[in-house]
Amino acid sequence: MEVVCIVCPNGCLLQAEQTPEGIKVSGNKCKRGAAFAIEELTAPKRSLTTTVATCFKDMPVVPVRTDGEIPKEKIFELMSFLKTLRAERRYKMGEILASDILGTGVNIIVTCDM
Amino acid sequence: MTIYKAAVIGGGPAGLAAALAASKGGKVLLIEREARLGGILKQCVHDGFGVIRFGEKLSGCEYAQRFIDEVRSNKEIDIRLLTYVIGIKKNKTFHITATSSSGIETYEAENLILANGCRERTARQVNIHGTRPAGVMTAGVAQNFVNLLGVLPGKRCVILGSGDIGLIMARRLTLEGAEVLGVYEAKNTPSGLTRNISQCLNDFNIPLHLSATVKRVFGNKRVEAVEICKVTEKMEYIRGTEEILPCDTLIVSVGLIPENELAESLSVEIDPRTRGPVVDQNMQTMQDGVYSVGNALHVHDLVDYVSETAETAGKALLQPAAPRELVKVDAKGFLYLVPQRLDLASIKDSTVFYFRTAVPRKAATLTVRANGQTIYARNYTNLKPPEMEKISIPLKPRTGEKLEFILSDKEV
């Protein structure tokens, strides 16, 4: 099975094979590639970068991201949840806007000073 | 009136890094036309920035904020926001005229660093026929709508061009609830990173159509449909393959061009290959005291290198000014090679070059010759025009020497 690694801009084309000892990965230039391929085939995860609405006219939305990865199938559920949020004060980069979202243990952090 | 050591035009990643580096040599003026520093990174909410410089994956906003914090706390840097440069004159120093809410003002600086970035090619520059309704926009404009204004520019979008910005916008619009019908690329290979094809298109089942382009736009007030057509390798339409695709938005992501109106007003020599100024290894243009950095110099793939070229220029200002002794660098087999000149008076033990190959090469050799003698050679695998390469080469050219850089397929 072929998987394109998305860990870094190299974008290695990984070959993953199911063997009795587990999934064997080749084509990776680094260790992270092997870990990525195994995760991608068993429980794919993604980080999410997007924006959240604010109450400020000069900055109607603020950029945010997850501070870790969440299961890939929860991406749209997370987007719907973020649509219900509104930043009511001026946050600084790195501040948590919402914690433990959808019970994943992952937080939503603001990525620039408002 | 303060005579600044340097005036930096543009408060994006290049201008921020240039101002910081130059501030070690005196007062610096940083002019930005928008209300906030950060340039285009303000709207780059996606991650993947700073892997080379910081060793971590940051969003564009975070990458910019790190520099903005440093610039804001630097007492040597005067920042002028919402200020637009309307003209620059050179006497002994540079006189920069700018407009802002306080009226027209003139600033004086010993050096000028042009960090005004690049512009997107528009639908009008790629021969799309038909009407001109609302809903035709560049990927950067769509990104501005979504990420800065918080508005969705369309509901059923077609994207022309498979560069990274186009791919990133395909994902972004999908996440925000728009339907992206497909990404169309006239070439037979995608222009963007494989990783972005995977995480931006495949993750969301967005089809990528190669060797296909948008031929025509339909609609009076708003886009109603586009005509898609297959093309040959020579970019000729293939008759009979036309298809009408109903949509309300056409987003074009068809390349970037360095912005050099100010440079041209100063009669700075432009390299037709980069479409930015000709520079020496210090990023100084052929006009003494005028530097060009970042995407105004040549379009980069990674912001990390944008910051780097800007720092090179900023640092060069710290050296005492000496008359330059310029040698031309001949380049063969490259899409472009920067710098295009070497200043022998200020050359260091090694010199950094940035280049793109003219054509894809599986195995290649970069050879440097001085007066016909090979003085340096390095092998490469898998060079592609969309991927910029950086190399540091130990060079000590002598006056009058003929310097040639040759990129060729590796001889087997």
Short mmCIF file of C-alpha atoms in Angstrom, two decimals:
data_model
loop_
_atom_site.label_atom_id
_atom_site.label_comp_id
_atom_site.label_asym_id
_atom_site.label_seq_id
_atom_site.Cartn_x
_atom_site.Cartn_y
_atom_site.Cartn_z
CA MET A 1 0.00 0.00 0.00
CA GLU A 2 1.33 3.45 -0.91
CA VAL A 3 1.15 6.44 1.42
CA VAL A 4 2.46 9.96 0.80
CA CYS A 5 4.18 11.22 3.94
CA ILE A 6 2.92 14.66 5.02
CA VAL A 7 5.27 15.14 7.98
CA CYS A 8 7.66 17.48 6.15
CA PRO A 9 7.90 19.14 2.69
CA ASN A 10 9.98 16.21 1.32
CA GLY A 11 6.76 14.24 0.82
CA CYS A 12 8.33 10.76 0.69
CA LEU A 13 6.35 8.05 -1.10
CA LEU A 14 6.08 5.31 1.52
CA GLN A 15 5.40 1.62 0.87
CA ALA A 16 3.60 -0.09 3.73
CA GLU A 17 3.23 -3.84 3.92
CA GLN A 18 1.28 -5.97 6.36
CA THR A 19 3.60 -8.70 7.72
CA PRO A 20 3.07 -11.18 10.57
CA GLU A 21 5.37 -8.93 12.69
CA GLY A 22 3.25 -5.85 11.99
CA ILE A 23 3.26 -3.14 9.33
CA LYS A 24 6.61 -2.80 7.53
CA VAL A 25 7.40 0.59 6.02
CA SER A 26 9.96 1.45 3.33
CA GLY A 27 10.72 4.52 1.21
CA ASN A 28 10.96 6.81 4.25
CA LYS A 29 13.97 9.12 4.56
CA CYS A 30 13.51 9.46 8.32
CA LYS A 31 12.01 7.67 11.33
CA ARG A 32 8.99 9.96 11.45
CA GLY A 33 7.91 8.58 8.08
CA ALA A 34 7.60 5.02 9.40
CA ALA A 35 5.55 6.18 12.37
CA PHE A 36 3.36 8.29 10.07
CA ALA A 37 2.61 5.40 7.68
CA ILE A 38 1.60 3.06 10.51
CA GLU A 39 -0.65 5.68 12.06
CA GLU A 40 -2.11 6.62 8.66
CA LEU A 41 -3.15 3.02 8.05
CA THR A 42 -4.46 2.31 11.54
CA ALA A 43 -5.79 5.59 13.01
CA PRO A 44 -5.12 8.57 10.72
CA LYS A 45 -4.71 11.90 12.46
CA ARG A 46 -4.45 15.52 11.32
CA SER A 47 -3.78 18.88 12.89
CA LEU A 48 -6.24 21.61 11.93
CA THR A 49 -5.54 25.26 11.15
CA THR A 50 -8.49 27.56 10.63
CA THR A 51 -10.05 30.79 11.93
CA VAL A 52 -12.60 31.63 14.64
CA ALA A 53 -14.97 34.61 14.64
CA THR A 54 -14.30 37.54 16.99
CA CYS A 55 -16.37 40.47 18.26
CA PHE A 56 -13.86 42.99 16.87
CA LYS A 57 -14.51 45.01 13.73
CA ASP A 58 -10.83 45.47 12.84
CA MET A 59 -10.25 41.71 13.03
CA PRO A 60 -13.46 39.78 12.27
CA VAL A 61 -11.70 36.41 12.50
CA VAL A 62 -8.59 35.23 14.31
CA PRO A 63 -6.30 32.43 13.11
CA VAL A 64 -6.19 29.34 15.33
CA ARG A 65 -4.82 25.80 15.29
CA THR A 66 -5.00 22.58 17.26
CA ASP A 67 -2.00 22.15 19.57
CA GLY A 68 -1.90 18.47 18.67
CA GLU A 69 -3.45 16.05 16.20
CA ILE A 70 -7.03 14.85 16.21
CA PRO A 71 -8.59 11.83 14.47
CA LYS A 72 -9.01 12.66 10.78
CA GLU A 73 -12.71 11.76 10.75
CA LYS A 74 -13.40 14.43 13.40
CA ILE A 75 -12.20 17.35 11.25
CA PHE A 76 -15.66 18.47 10.08
CA GLU A 77 -17.18 17.93 13.51
CA LEU A 78 -14.46 20.18 14.90
CA MET A 79 -15.11 22.80 12.21
CA SER A 80 -18.83 22.86 13.18
CA PHE A 81 -17.89 23.23 16.83
CA LEU A 82 -15.51 26.12 16.07
CA LYS A 83 -18.32 27.92 14.21
CA THR A 84 -20.13 28.21 17.58
CA LEU A 85 -17.17 30.03 19.19
CA ARG A 86 -16.48 33.76 19.26
CA ALA A 87 -13.37 35.43 20.69
CA GLU A 88 -14.71 38.06 23.12
CA ARG A 89 -11.36 39.53 24.13
CA ARG A 90 -8.02 40.23 22.47
CA TYR A 91 -5.88 37.11 22.77
CA LYS A 92 -2.11 36.80 22.41
CA MET A 93 -0.37 34.20 20.26
CA GLY A 94 -0.30 30.81 21.99
CA GLU A 95 -3.24 31.45 24.33
CA ILE A 96 -5.84 28.68 24.61
CA LEU A 97 -9.22 29.62 23.13
CA ALA A 98 -10.94 26.26 23.81
CA SER A 99 -9.52 23.33 25.73
CA ASP A 100 -9.97 19.57 25.38
CA ILE A 101 -12.14 19.90 22.28
CA LEU A 102 -14.52 16.99 21.52
CA GLY A 103 -12.88 15.05 24.35
CA THR A 104 -9.68 14.59 22.38
CA GLY A 105 -7.40 16.23 24.95
CA VAL A 106 -6.34 18.67 22.22
CA ASN A 107 -6.66 22.46 22.69
CA ILE A 108 -7.41 25.26 20.22
CA ILE A 109 -4.73 27.95 20.40
CA VAL A 110 -4.65 31.41 18.86
CA THR A 111 -1.78 31.87 16.36
CA CYS A 112 -1.28 35.63 16.33
CA ASP A 113 -1.62 38.62 18.65
CA MET A 114 -5.01 40.27 18.30
CA MET B 1 15.34 65.31 10.40
CA THR B 2 16.63 61.80 11.14
CA ILE B 3 18.76 60.33 8.40
CA TYR B 4 18.03 56.64 8.66
CA LYS B 5 20.73 54.04 8.10
CA ALA B 6 18.15 52.20 6.01
CA ALA B 7 14.57 52.58 4.88
CA VAL B 8 12.80 49.24 4.42
CA ILE B 9 9.77 49.25 2.12
CA GLY B 10 7.37 46.46 3.05
CA GLY B 11 6.54 44.96 6.45
CA GLY B 12 6.19 41.32 5.42
CA PRO B 13 8.64 38.54 6.31
CA ALA B 14 11.41 40.02 4.15
CA GLY B 15 11.03 43.57 5.46
CA LEU B 16 10.82 42.46 9.09
CA ALA B 17 14.01 40.37 8.86
CA ALA B 18 15.84 43.07 6.90
CA ALA B 19 14.89 45.76 9.43
CA LEU B 20 16.06 43.63 12.34
CA ALA B 21 19.42 42.88 10.73
CA ALA B 22 20.00 46.48 9.62
CA SER B 23 19.02 47.90 13.03
CA LYS B 24 22.37 46.72 14.41
CA GLY B 25 23.97 49.46 12.33
CA GLY B 26 21.72 52.39 13.18
CA LYS B 27 18.19 53.77 12.93
CA VAL B 28 15.91 51.96 10.53
CA LEU B 29 12.59 53.06 9.04
CA LEU B 30 10.06 50.33 8.24
CA ILE B 31 7.20 51.38 5.96
CA GLU B 32 4.08 49.19 5.60
CA ARG B 33 0.98 50.11 3.61
CA GLU B 34 -1.44 47.95 5.63
CA ALA B 35 -2.66 48.42 9.22
CA ARG B 36 -0.72 45.44 10.54
CA LEU B 37 2.79 44.08 10.02
CA GLY B 38 3.26 40.58 8.62
CA GLY B 39 2.52 40.99 4.91
CA ILE B 40 0.90 38.03 3.20
CA LEU B 41 1.72 35.78 6.20
CA LYS B 42 -1.20 37.41 8.01
CA GLN B 43 -3.56 35.40 5.83
CA CYS B 44 -1.47 32.21 5.80
CA VAL B 45 -3.25 30.49 8.66
CA HIS B 46 -2.07 27.04 7.49
CA ASP B 47 1.06 25.43 8.89
CA GLY B 48 4.36 24.28 7.40
CA PHE B 49 6.34 27.48 7.91
CA GLY B 50 9.66 27.75 9.73
CA VAL B 51 10.76 24.11 9.47
CA ILE B 52 14.25 25.17 8.34
CA ARG B 53 14.66 28.26 10.50
CA PHE B 54 13.04 27.23 13.77
CA GLY B 55 12.93 23.43 13.36
CA GLU B 56 9.20 23.41 14.06
CA LYS B 57 6.03 23.54 11.99
CA LEU B 58 4.43 26.94 12.48
CA SER B 59 1.47 28.62 10.83
CA GLY B 60 2.34 31.64 8.69
CA CYS B 61 0.80 33.90 11.33
CA GLU B 62 3.00 32.45 14.06
CA TYR B 63 6.12 32.75 11.91
CA ALA B 64 5.35 36.43 11.31
CA GLN B 65 4.46 37.12 14.95
CA ARG B 66 7.91 35.99 16.12
CA PHE B 67 9.52 38.65 13.92
CA ILE B 68 6.88 41.27 14.69
CA ASP B 69 7.51 40.88 18.44
CA GLU B 70 11.23 41.43 17.89
CA VAL B 71 10.70 44.42 15.61
CA ARG B 72 8.20 46.03 18.01
CA SER B 73 10.63 45.80 20.93
CA ASN B 74 13.57 47.13 18.91
CA LYS B 75 14.15 50.81 19.72
CA GLU B 76 16.20 51.39 16.56
CA ILE B 77 13.26 50.61 14.27
CA ASP B 78 10.64 53.28 13.50
CA ILE B 79 7.48 51.71 12.11
CA ARG B 80 5.07 53.59 9.82
CA LEU B 81 1.83 51.70 9.19
CA LEU B 82 -0.90 52.61 6.67
CA THR B 83 1.81 54.46 4.80
CA TYR B 84 2.28 54.17 1.07
CA VAL B 85 5.47 55.13 -0.78
CA ILE B 86 4.65 57.24 -3.81
CA GLY B 87 8.14 58.14 -4.95
CA ILE B 88 11.84 57.81 -4.22
CA LYS B 89 14.59 60.19 -5.38
CA LYS B 90 18.28 59.63 -4.99
CA ASN B 91 20.69 62.48 -4.40
CA LYS B 92 23.48 61.67 -1.98
CA THR B 93 20.89 59.92 0.15
CA PHE B 94 17.45 58.53 -0.66
CA HIS B 95 14.43 60.79 -0.27
CA ILE B 96 11.32 58.70 0.21
CA THR B 97 7.96 60.38 -0.24
CA ALA B 98 5.02 58.61 1.34
CA THR B 99 1.35 59.28 2.00
CA SER B 100 -0.53 58.42 5.16
CA SER B 101 -3.33 59.86 7.29
CA SER B 102 -0.88 62.56 8.42
CA GLY B 103 -0.45 63.74 4.83
CA ILE B 104 2.53 63.60 2.53
CA GLU B 105 5.86 63.19 4.27
CA THR B 106 9.43 62.74 3.11
CA TYR B 107 11.97 60.56 4.86
CA GLU B 108 15.71 60.43 4.28
CA ALA B 109 17.85 57.28 4.37
CA GLU B 110 21.39 56.27 3.41
CA ASN B 111 20.24 52.90 2.06
CA LEU B 112 17.06 51.50 0.64
CA ILE B 113 15.84 47.93 1.12
CA LEU B 114 13.02 46.98 -1.24
CA ALA B 115 10.98 44.22 0.39
CA ASN B 116 7.68 44.76 -1.38
CA GLY B 117 7.04 41.13 -2.29
CA CYS B 118 5.30 39.80 -5.36
CA ARG B 119 1.93 39.91 -7.07
CA GLU B 120 -0.27 37.12 -8.31
CA ARG B 121 -0.83 36.60 -12.01
CA THR B 122 -4.49 37.19 -12.71
CA ALA B 123 -7.11 35.51 -14.90
CA ARG B 124 -6.44 38.22 -17.47
CA GLN B 125 -2.86 37.07 -17.82
CA VAL B 126 -3.69 33.48 -18.78
CA ASN B 127 -5.97 33.89 -21.81
CA ILE B 128 -9.34 32.98 -20.37
CA HIS B 129 -12.14 34.03 -22.71
CA GLY B 130 -15.74 34.91 -22.01
CA THR B 131 -17.44 37.42 -19.77
CA ARG B 132 -15.98 39.19 -16.75
CA PRO B 133 -18.51 38.65 -13.96
CA ALA B 134 -17.96 38.81 -10.21
CA GLY B 135 -16.57 35.60 -8.78
CA VAL B 136 -13.30 35.41 -10.73
CA MET B 137 -10.42 35.97 -8.34
CA THR B 138 -6.87 34.94 -7.51
CA ALA B 139 -6.16 32.41 -4.77
CA GLY B 140 -4.62 35.15 -2.63
CA VAL B 141 -7.77 37.25 -2.84
CA ALA B 142 -9.90 34.23 -1.90
CA GLN B 143 -7.52 33.61 1.01
CA ASN B 144 -7.86 37.22 2.13
CA PHE B 145 -11.68 36.91 2.07
CA VAL B 146 -11.73 33.70 4.11
CA ASN B 147 -8.83 34.17 6.53
CA LEU B 148 -8.85 37.91 7.21
CA LEU B 149 -12.39 39.07 6.49
CA GLY B 150 -14.12 35.85 7.54
CA VAL B 151 -16.30 35.69 4.42
CA LEU B 152 -16.75 32.78 2.05
CA PRO B 153 -16.24 34.11 -1.51
CA GLY B 154 -18.27 31.35 -3.22
CA LYS B 155 -20.19 28.13 -2.79
CA ARG B 156 -19.24 26.10 -5.87
CA CYS B 157 -15.62 26.76 -6.77
CA VAL B 158 -13.35 25.72 -9.60
CA ILE B 159 -9.61 26.20 -9.07
CA LEU B 160 -7.24 26.75 -11.98
CA GLY B 161 -3.59 26.01 -11.21
CA SER B 162 -2.11 23.34 -8.97
CA GLY B 163 0.52 25.44 -7.20
CA ASP B 164 0.65 25.21 -3.42
CA ILE B 165 -1.56 28.27 -2.88
CA GLY B 166 -4.28 26.75 -5.07
CA LEU B 167 -4.12 23.44 -3.21
CA ILE B 168 -4.16 25.11 0.21
CA MET B 169 -7.21 27.15 -0.83
CA ALA B 170 -9.00 24.04 -2.11
CA ARG B 171 -8.75 22.60 1.41
CA ARG B 172 -9.53 25.88 3.13
CA LEU B 173 -12.72 26.51 1.12
CA THR B 174 -13.86 22.92 1.67
CA LEU B 175 -13.35 23.21 5.43
CA GLU B 176 -15.39 26.42 5.44
CA GLY B 177 -18.30 24.73 3.68
CA ALA B 178 -17.77 25.53 -0.01
CA GLU B 179 -17.79 22.79 -2.62
CA VAL B 180 -14.56 22.61 -4.63
CA LEU B 181 -15.47 20.91 -7.89
CA GLY B 182 -11.91 20.32 -8.96
CA VAL B 183 -8.41 21.66 -9.41
CA TYR B 184 -7.40 22.04 -13.07
CA GLU B 185 -3.76 22.15 -14.21
CA ALA B 186 -2.75 22.83 -17.81
CA LYS B 187 0.61 21.08 -17.38
CA ASN B 188 0.82 17.30 -17.18
CA THR B 189 2.40 17.34 -13.72
CA PRO B 190 1.14 19.10 -10.58
CA SER B 191 3.08 22.24 -9.59
CA GLY B 192 2.56 21.93 -5.85
CA LEU B 193 4.25 19.67 -3.31
CA THR B 194 3.16 16.00 -3.32
CA ARG B 195 2.39 16.42 0.35
CA ASN B 196 -0.15 19.13 -0.41
CA ILE B 197 -1.82 17.00 -3.12
CA SER B 198 -2.22 14.38 -0.43
CA GLN B 199 -3.35 16.46 2.56
CA CYS B 200 -5.29 19.18 0.71
CA LEU B 201 -6.94 17.29 -2.15
CA ASN B 202 -6.96 13.54 -1.45
CA ASP B 203 -8.01 13.98 2.18
CA PHE B 204 -11.16 15.77 0.97
CA ASN B 205 -11.75 13.79 -2.27
CA ILE B 206 -11.14 16.87 -4.42
CA PRO B 207 -10.28 15.76 -7.97
CA LEU B 208 -7.10 17.00 -9.68
CA HIS B 209 -7.37 17.21 -13.48
CA LEU B 210 -4.03 17.42 -15.29
CA SER B 211 -3.58 18.66 -18.89
CA ALA B 212 -6.86 20.55 -18.56
CA THR B 213 -7.57 24.24 -18.33
CA VAL B 214 -10.36 26.77 -18.10
CA LYS B 215 -11.11 28.12 -21.55
CA ARG B 216 -14.09 30.37 -20.97
CA VAL B 217 -16.13 32.03 -18.24
CA PHE B 218 -19.93 32.36 -18.45
CA GLY B 219 -22.20 34.69 -16.47
CA ASN B 220 -23.23 38.33 -16.47
CA LYS B 221 -23.32 39.60 -12.91
CA ARG B 222 -21.90 36.48 -11.28
CA VAL B 223 -19.98 33.48 -12.63
CA GLU B 224 -22.53 30.88 -13.77
CA ALA B 225 -20.23 28.30 -15.35
CA VAL B 226 -16.79 27.74 -16.81
CA GLU B 227 -15.74 25.82 -19.88
CA ILE B 228 -13.08 23.23 -19.24
CA CYS B 229 -10.91 21.95 -22.07
CA LYS B 230 -8.12 19.39 -22.33
CA VAL B 231 -4.80 20.72 -23.65
CA THR B 232 -1.79 19.19 -25.36
CA GLU B 233 1.74 19.44 -24.00
CA LYS B 234 2.13 22.52 -26.20
CA MET B 235 -0.89 24.04 -24.42
CA GLU B 236 -3.15 23.79 -27.48
CA TYR B 237 -6.85 23.14 -26.86
CA ILE B 238 -7.98 19.65 -27.85
CA ARG B 239 -11.21 20.06 -29.82
CA GLY B 240 -14.15 18.01 -28.70
CA THR B 241 -13.00 17.77 -25.08
CA GLU B 242 -14.84 20.91 -23.98
CA GLU B 243 -17.14 20.56 -21.01
CA ILE B 244 -19.38 23.14 -19.32
CA LEU B 245 -19.09 23.09 -15.56
CA PRO B 246 -21.72 25.09 -13.60
CA CYS B 247 -20.09 26.98 -10.69
CA ASP B 248 -20.21 30.41 -9.02
CA THR B 249 -16.50 31.03 -8.45
CA LEU B 250 -13.30 30.64 -10.46
CA ILE B 251 -10.12 30.85 -8.44
CA VAL B 252 -6.86 31.23 -10.34
CA SER B 253 -3.53 30.22 -8.85
CA VAL B 254 -1.28 30.66 -11.84
CA GLY B 255 1.98 32.04 -10.58
CA LEU B 256 3.62 35.00 -8.88
CA ILE B 257 5.66 37.88 -10.27
CA PRO B 258 8.07 40.06 -8.24
CA GLU B 259 6.69 43.55 -7.68
CA ASN B 260 9.22 46.08 -8.89
CA GLU B 261 7.54 49.37 -9.73
CA LEU B 262 9.67 51.24 -7.19
CA ALA B 263 12.86 49.49 -8.33
CA GLU B 264 12.10 50.41 -11.92
CA SER B 265 11.51 54.04 -10.96
CA LEU B 266 15.11 54.02 -9.68
CA SER B 267 16.35 52.50 -12.97
CA VAL B 268 17.38 49.30 -11.23
CA GLU B 269 18.44 46.64 -13.75
CA ILE B 270 15.89 43.78 -13.89
CA ASP B 271 16.78 40.14 -14.65
CA PRO B 272 14.27 38.87 -17.24
CA ARG B 273 14.59 35.38 -15.73
CA THR B 274 13.69 36.19 -12.12
CA ARG B 275 11.73 39.32 -13.09
CA GLY B 276 13.37 40.89 -10.04
CA PRO B 277 16.49 43.08 -9.81
CA VAL B 278 19.98 41.90 -10.72
CA VAL B 279 21.91 41.72 -7.42
CA ASP B 280 25.33 40.88 -6.02
CA GLN B 281 25.89 38.42 -3.15
CA ASN B 282 24.81 41.10 -0.65
CA MET B 283 21.44 41.51 -2.42
CA GLN B 284 22.55 44.96 -3.54
CA THR B 285 21.12 45.89 -6.93
CA MET B 286 23.13 47.53 -9.68
CA GLN B 287 22.21 50.91 -8.13
CA ASP B 288 24.50 51.61 -5.17
CA GLY B 289 22.62 51.59 -1.89
CA VAL B 290 19.48 49.92 -3.25
CA TYR B 291 18.92 46.37 -1.96
CA SER B 292 16.22 43.92 -3.03
CA VAL B 293 15.08 41.06 -0.78
CA GLY B 294 12.47 38.34 -0.43
CA ASN B 295 9.89 37.76 -3.13
CA ALA B 296 10.55 41.17 -4.71
CA LEU B 297 13.96 39.73 -5.66
CA HIS B 298 12.75 36.32 -6.85
CA VAL B 299 9.77 34.21 -5.87
CA HIS B 300 10.70 31.77 -3.10
CA ASP B 301 8.94 28.52 -2.12
CA LEU B 302 9.78 28.81 1.57
CA VAL B 303 9.55 31.85 3.80
CA ASP B 304 12.62 30.66 5.69
CA TYR B 305 14.74 31.64 2.68
CA VAL B 306 12.89 34.93 2.30
CA SER B 307 14.04 35.90 5.79
CA GLU B 308 17.53 34.73 4.93
CA THR B 309 17.99 36.93 1.83
CA ALA B 310 16.65 39.86 3.84
CA GLU B 311 19.16 39.29 6.63
CA THR B 312 21.98 39.07 4.11
CA ALA B 313 21.09 42.57 2.89
CA GLY B 314 20.57 43.95 6.40
CA LYS B 315 23.94 42.64 7.54
CA ALA B 316 25.75 43.96 4.47
CA LEU B 317 24.79 47.48 5.56
CA LEU B 318 26.83 47.05 8.71
CA GLN B 319 30.05 46.89 6.67
CA PRO B 320 31.72 50.19 5.75
CA ALA B 321 30.68 51.14 2.23
CA ALA B 322 33.47 50.56 -0.29
CA PRO B 323 33.41 50.93 -4.09
CA ARG B 324 32.16 47.68 -5.60
CA GLU B 325 34.08 45.57 -8.08
CA LEU B 326 31.44 43.57 -9.90
CA VAL B 327 31.94 40.37 -11.87
CA LYS B 328 29.16 38.87 -13.97
CA VAL B 329 28.08 35.30 -13.28
CA ASP B 330 27.10 33.51 -16.50
CA ALA B 331 24.42 30.88 -15.93
CA LYS B 332 23.50 28.06 -18.34
CA GLY B 333 20.86 25.39 -17.80
CA PHE B 334 19.12 27.32 -15.03
CA LEU B 335 15.65 28.83 -14.93
CA TYR B 336 17.54 31.41 -12.89
CA LEU B 337 20.52 31.84 -10.59
CA VAL B 338 20.79 34.48 -7.85
CA PRO B 339 23.04 36.43 -7.28
CA GLN B 340 23.75 37.35 -10.89
CA ARG B 341 26.89 39.37 -9.98
CA LEU B 342 29.67 39.02 -7.42
CA ASP B 343 31.24 41.98 -5.69
CA LEU B 344 34.93 41.10 -5.31
CA ALA B 345 35.51 43.92 -2.81
CA SER B 346 33.24 42.30 -0.22
CA ILE B 347 33.37 38.60 -1.09
CA LYS B 348 33.62 36.13 1.79
CA ASP B 349 35.11 32.62 1.89
CA SER B 350 31.91 31.14 0.58
CA THR B 351 28.95 32.56 -1.29
CA VAL B 352 25.32 31.46 -1.13
CA PHE B 353 23.48 30.93 -4.42
CA TYR B 354 19.79 30.25 -4.98
CA PHE B 355 18.68 28.57 -8.19
CA ARG B 356 15.99 26.70 -10.09
CA THR B 357 16.67 24.24 -12.87
CA ALA B 358 15.35 25.16 -16.34
CA VAL B 359 13.92 21.68 -16.93
CA PRO B 360 13.30 18.64 -14.68
CA ARG B 361 16.53 16.61 -14.33
CA LYS B 362 16.76 13.14 -12.78
CA ALA B 363 20.53 13.40 -12.31
CA ALA B 364 22.38 16.66 -12.76
CA THR B 365 25.76 18.26 -12.25
CA LEU B 366 26.36 21.85 -11.23
CA THR B 367 29.76 22.95 -12.54
CA VAL B 368 31.50 26.25 -11.85
CA ARG B 369 34.21 27.32 -14.28
CA ALA B 370 36.66 30.19 -13.99
CA ASN B 371 38.27 31.11 -17.34
CA GLY B 372 37.21 27.68 -18.66
CA GLN B 373 38.76 25.73 -15.76
CA THR B 374 36.40 23.72 -13.55
CA ILE B 375 36.82 24.97 -10.00
CA TYR B 376 33.76 23.37 -8.40
CA ALA B 377 31.31 20.57 -9.19
CA ARG B 378 28.40 19.02 -7.36
CA ASN B 379 25.91 16.31 -8.29
CA TYR B 380 22.17 16.52 -7.75
CA THR B 381 19.29 14.09 -8.09
CA ASN B 382 15.71 15.01 -8.95
CA LEU B 383 15.87 18.71 -9.71
CA LYS B 384 12.51 20.28 -10.60
CA PRO B 385 11.75 23.87 -11.68
CA PRO B 386 9.14 24.41 -8.92
CA GLU B 387 11.71 23.59 -6.23
CA MET B 388 14.32 26.22 -5.39
CA GLU B 389 17.78 24.99 -4.39
CA LYS B 390 20.27 26.74 -2.15
CA ILE B 391 23.99 26.09 -2.22
CA SER B 392 27.02 27.63 -0.54
CA ILE B 393 30.11 27.61 -2.76
CA PRO B 394 33.68 28.57 -1.79
CA LEU B 395 34.70 31.08 -4.45
CA LYS B 396 37.58 33.52 -4.76
CA PRO B 397 37.21 35.02 -8.22
CA ARG B 398 39.91 37.39 -9.46
CA THR B 399 39.48 40.61 -11.36
CA GLY B 400 38.68 40.06 -15.01
CA GLU B 401 38.00 36.35 -14.59
CA LYS B 402 35.16 34.81 -16.62
CA LEU B 403 32.85 32.98 -14.25
CA GLU B 404 30.39 30.39 -15.59
CA PHE B 405 27.79 28.30 -13.76
CA ILE B 406 26.56 25.34 -15.76
CA LEU B 407 23.72 23.03 -14.79
CA SER B 408 23.59 19.98 -17.03
CA ASP B 409 22.27 16.44 -17.06
CA LYS B 410 24.84 14.22 -15.41
CA GLU B 411 27.12 12.47 -17.86
CA VAL B 412 26.96 8.73 -17.42
#
